[in-house]
JSON list of C-alpha atoms in Angstrom, two decimals:
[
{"chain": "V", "resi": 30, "resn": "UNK", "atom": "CA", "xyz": [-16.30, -11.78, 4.91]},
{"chain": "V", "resi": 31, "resn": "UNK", "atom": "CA", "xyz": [-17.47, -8.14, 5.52]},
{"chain": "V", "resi": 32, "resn": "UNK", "atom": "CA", "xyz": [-13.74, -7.32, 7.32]},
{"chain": "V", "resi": 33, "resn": "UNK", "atom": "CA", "xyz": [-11.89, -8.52, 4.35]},
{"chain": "V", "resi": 34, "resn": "UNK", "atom": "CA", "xyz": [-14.12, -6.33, 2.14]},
{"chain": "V", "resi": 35, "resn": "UNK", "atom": "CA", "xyz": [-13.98, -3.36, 4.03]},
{"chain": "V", "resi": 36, "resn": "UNK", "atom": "CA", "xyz": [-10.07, -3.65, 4.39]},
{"chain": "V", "resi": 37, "resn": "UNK", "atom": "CA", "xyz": [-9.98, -3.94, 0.55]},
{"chain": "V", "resi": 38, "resn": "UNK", "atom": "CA", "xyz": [-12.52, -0.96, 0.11]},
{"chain": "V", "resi": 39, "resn": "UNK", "atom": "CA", "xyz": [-9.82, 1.16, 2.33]},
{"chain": "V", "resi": 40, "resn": "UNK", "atom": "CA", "xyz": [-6.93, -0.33, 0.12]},
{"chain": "V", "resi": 41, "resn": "UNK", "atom": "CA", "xyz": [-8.94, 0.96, -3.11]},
{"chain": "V", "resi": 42, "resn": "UNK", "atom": "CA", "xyz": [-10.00, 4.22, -1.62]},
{"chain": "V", "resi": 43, "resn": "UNK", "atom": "CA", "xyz": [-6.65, 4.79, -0.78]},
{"chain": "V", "resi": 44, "resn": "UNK", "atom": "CA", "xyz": [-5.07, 4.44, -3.85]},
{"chain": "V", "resi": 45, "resn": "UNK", "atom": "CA", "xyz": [-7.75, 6.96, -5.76]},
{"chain": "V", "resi": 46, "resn": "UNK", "atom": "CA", "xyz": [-7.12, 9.37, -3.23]},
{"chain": "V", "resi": 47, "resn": "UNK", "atom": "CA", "xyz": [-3.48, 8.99, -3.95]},
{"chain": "V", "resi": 48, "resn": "UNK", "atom": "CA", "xyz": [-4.19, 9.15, -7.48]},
{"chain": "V", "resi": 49, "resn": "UNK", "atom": "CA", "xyz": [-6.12, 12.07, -7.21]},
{"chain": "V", "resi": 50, "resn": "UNK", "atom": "CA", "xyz": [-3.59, 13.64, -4.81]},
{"chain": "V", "resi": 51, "resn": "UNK", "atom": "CA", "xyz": [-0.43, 13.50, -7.90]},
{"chain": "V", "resi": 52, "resn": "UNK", "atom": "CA", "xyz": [-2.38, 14.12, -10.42]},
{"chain": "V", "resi": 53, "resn": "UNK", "atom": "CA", "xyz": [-0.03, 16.88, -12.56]},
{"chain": "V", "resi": 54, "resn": "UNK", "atom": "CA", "xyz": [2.78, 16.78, -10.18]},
{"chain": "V", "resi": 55, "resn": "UNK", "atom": "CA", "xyz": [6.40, 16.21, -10.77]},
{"chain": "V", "resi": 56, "resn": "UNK", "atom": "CA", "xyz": [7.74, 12.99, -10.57]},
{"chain": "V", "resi": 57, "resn": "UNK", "atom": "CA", "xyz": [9.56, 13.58, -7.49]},
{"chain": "V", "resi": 58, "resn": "UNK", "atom": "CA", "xyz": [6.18, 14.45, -5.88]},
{"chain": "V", "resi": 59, "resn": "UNK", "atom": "CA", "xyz": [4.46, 11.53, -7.40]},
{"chain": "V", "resi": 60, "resn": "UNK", "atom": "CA", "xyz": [7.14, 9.02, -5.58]},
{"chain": "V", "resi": 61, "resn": "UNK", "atom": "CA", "xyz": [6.61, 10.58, -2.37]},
{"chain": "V", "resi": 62, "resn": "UNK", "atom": "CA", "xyz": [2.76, 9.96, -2.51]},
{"chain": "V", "resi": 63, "resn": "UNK", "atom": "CA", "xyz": [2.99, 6.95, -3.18]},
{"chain": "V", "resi": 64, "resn": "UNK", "atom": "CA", "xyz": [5.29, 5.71, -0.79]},
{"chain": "V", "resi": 65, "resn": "UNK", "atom": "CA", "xyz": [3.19, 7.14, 1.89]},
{"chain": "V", "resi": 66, "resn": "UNK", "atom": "CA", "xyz": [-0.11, 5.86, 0.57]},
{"chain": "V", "resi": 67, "resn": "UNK", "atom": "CA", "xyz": [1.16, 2.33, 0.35]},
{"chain": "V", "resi": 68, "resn": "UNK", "atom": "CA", "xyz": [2.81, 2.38, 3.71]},
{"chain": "V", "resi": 69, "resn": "UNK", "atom": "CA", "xyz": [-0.06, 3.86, 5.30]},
{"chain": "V", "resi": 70, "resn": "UNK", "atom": "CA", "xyz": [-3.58, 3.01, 2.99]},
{"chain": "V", "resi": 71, "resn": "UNK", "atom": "CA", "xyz": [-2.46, -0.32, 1.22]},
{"chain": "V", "resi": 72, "resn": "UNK", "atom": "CA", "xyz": [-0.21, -2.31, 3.63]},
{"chain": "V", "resi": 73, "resn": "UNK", "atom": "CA", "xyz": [-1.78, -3.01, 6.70]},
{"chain": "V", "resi": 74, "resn": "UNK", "atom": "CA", "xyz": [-5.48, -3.62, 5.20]},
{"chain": "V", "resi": 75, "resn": "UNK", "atom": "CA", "xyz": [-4.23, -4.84, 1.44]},
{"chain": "V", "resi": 76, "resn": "UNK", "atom": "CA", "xyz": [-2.06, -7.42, 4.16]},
{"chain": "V", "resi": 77, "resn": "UNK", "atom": "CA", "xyz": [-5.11, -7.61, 6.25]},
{"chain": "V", "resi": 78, "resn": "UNK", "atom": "CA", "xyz": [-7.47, -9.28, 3.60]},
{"chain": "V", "resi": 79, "resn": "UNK", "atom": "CA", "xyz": [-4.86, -11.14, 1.96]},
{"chain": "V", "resi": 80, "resn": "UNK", "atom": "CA", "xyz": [-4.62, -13.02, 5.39]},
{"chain": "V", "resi": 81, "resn": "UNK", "atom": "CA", "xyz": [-8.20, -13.18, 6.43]},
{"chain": "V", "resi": 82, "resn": "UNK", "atom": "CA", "xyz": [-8.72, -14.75, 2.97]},
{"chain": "V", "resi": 83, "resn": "UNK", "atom": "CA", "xyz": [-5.80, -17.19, 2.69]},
{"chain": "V", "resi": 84, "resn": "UNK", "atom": "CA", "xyz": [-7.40, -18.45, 6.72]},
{"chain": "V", "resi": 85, "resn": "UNK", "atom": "CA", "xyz": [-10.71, -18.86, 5.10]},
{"chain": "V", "resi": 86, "resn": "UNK", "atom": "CA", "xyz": [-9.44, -20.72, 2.20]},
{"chain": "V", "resi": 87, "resn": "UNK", "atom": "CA", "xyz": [-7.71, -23.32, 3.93]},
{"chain": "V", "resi": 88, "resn": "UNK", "atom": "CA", "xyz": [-9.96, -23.15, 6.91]},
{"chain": "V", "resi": 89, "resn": "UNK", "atom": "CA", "xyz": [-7.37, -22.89, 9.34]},
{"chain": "V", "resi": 90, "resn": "UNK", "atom": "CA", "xyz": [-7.14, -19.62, 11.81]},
{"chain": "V", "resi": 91, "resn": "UNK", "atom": "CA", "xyz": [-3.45, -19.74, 12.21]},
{"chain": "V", "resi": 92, "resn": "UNK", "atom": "CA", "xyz": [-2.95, -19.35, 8.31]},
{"chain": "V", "resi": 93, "resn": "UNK", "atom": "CA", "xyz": [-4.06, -15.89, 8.53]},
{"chain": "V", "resi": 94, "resn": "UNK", "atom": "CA", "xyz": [-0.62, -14.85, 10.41]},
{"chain": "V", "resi": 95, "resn": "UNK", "atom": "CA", "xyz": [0.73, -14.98, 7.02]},
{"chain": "V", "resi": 96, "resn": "UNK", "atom": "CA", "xyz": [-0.38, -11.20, 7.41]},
{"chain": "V", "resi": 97, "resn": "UNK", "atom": "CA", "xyz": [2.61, -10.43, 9.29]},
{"chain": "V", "resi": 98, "resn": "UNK", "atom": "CA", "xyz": [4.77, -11.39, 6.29]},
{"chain": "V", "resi": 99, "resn": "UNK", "atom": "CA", "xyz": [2.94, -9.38, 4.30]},
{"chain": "V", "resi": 100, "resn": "UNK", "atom": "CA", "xyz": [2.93, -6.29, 6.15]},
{"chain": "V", "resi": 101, "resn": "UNK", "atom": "CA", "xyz": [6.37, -5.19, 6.41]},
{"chain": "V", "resi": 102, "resn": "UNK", "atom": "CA", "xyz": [7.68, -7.03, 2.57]},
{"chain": "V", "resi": 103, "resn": "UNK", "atom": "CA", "xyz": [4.82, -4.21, 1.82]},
{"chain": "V", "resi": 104, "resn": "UNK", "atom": "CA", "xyz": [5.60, -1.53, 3.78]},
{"chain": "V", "resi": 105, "resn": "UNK", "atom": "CA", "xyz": [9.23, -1.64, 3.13]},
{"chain": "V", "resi": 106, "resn": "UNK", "atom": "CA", "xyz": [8.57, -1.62, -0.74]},
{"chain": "V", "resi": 107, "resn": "UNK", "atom": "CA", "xyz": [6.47, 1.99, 0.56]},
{"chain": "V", "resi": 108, "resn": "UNK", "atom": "CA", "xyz": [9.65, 3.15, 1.95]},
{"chain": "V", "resi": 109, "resn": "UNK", "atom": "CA", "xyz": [11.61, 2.22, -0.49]},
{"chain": "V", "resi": 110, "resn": "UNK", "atom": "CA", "xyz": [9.18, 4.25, -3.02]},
{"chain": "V", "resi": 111, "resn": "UNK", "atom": "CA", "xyz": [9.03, 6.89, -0.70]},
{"chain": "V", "resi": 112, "resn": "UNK", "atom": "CA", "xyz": [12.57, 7.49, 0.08]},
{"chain": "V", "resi": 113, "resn": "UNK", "atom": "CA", "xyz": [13.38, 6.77, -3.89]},
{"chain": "V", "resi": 114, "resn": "UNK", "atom": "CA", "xyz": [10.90, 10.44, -4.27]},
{"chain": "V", "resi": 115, "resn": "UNK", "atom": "CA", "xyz": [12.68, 11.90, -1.40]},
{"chain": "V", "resi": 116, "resn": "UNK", "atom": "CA", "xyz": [16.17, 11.36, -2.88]},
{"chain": "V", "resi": 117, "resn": "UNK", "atom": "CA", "xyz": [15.35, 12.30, -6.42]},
{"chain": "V", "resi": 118, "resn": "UNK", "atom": "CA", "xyz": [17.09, 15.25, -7.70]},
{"chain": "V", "resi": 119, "resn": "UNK", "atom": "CA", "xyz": [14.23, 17.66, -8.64]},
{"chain": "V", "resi": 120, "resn": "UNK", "atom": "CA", "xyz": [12.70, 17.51, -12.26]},
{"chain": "V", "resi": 121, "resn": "UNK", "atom": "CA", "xyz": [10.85, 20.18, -14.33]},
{"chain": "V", "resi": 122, "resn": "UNK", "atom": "CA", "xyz": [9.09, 17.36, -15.93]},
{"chain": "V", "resi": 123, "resn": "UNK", "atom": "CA", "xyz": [5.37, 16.19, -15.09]},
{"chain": "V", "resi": 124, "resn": "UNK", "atom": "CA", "xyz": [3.43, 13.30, -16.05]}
]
């Protein structure tokens, strides 16, 4: 129970360090952090506690590889963000 919580205490920190991070920045900036904060913060331990926590539901070990559908449906979506920011024609325009 403690690894699922610390994997979800990374996820969160993550994310408010992300937030922090684009704070006042353009758009295009904003995309980029993102991307990289949810392929690298949120993916692997947002995936990691989903799985631990599905296992421990259904009491069944091998029901935590469900993990390893998570992780890359995540990551890509990061990628996807992160090349979207990339890509973006560049805007005067903040948030």
């Amino acid at each position: 129970m403690t690894a699922i919580m610390v994997a979800l205490a990374i996820a969160i920190l993550g994310s408010v360090v992300a937030w922090q991070f684009s704070k006042g920045k353009s758009k295009k900036r904003k995309y980029i952090i993102c991307g990289i904060t949810i392929m690298v913060a949120i993916a692997p331990f947002l995936s990691f506690s989903i799985g631990l926590t599905y296992a421990f539901i259904v009491r069944n070990g091998w029901a935590g590889l469900i993990m390893w559908i998570l992780f890359p449906i995540i990551f890509i979506l990061g990628l996807i963000v992160l090349l979207v920011g990339v890509f973006k024609e560049k805007g005067t325009e903040t948030m």
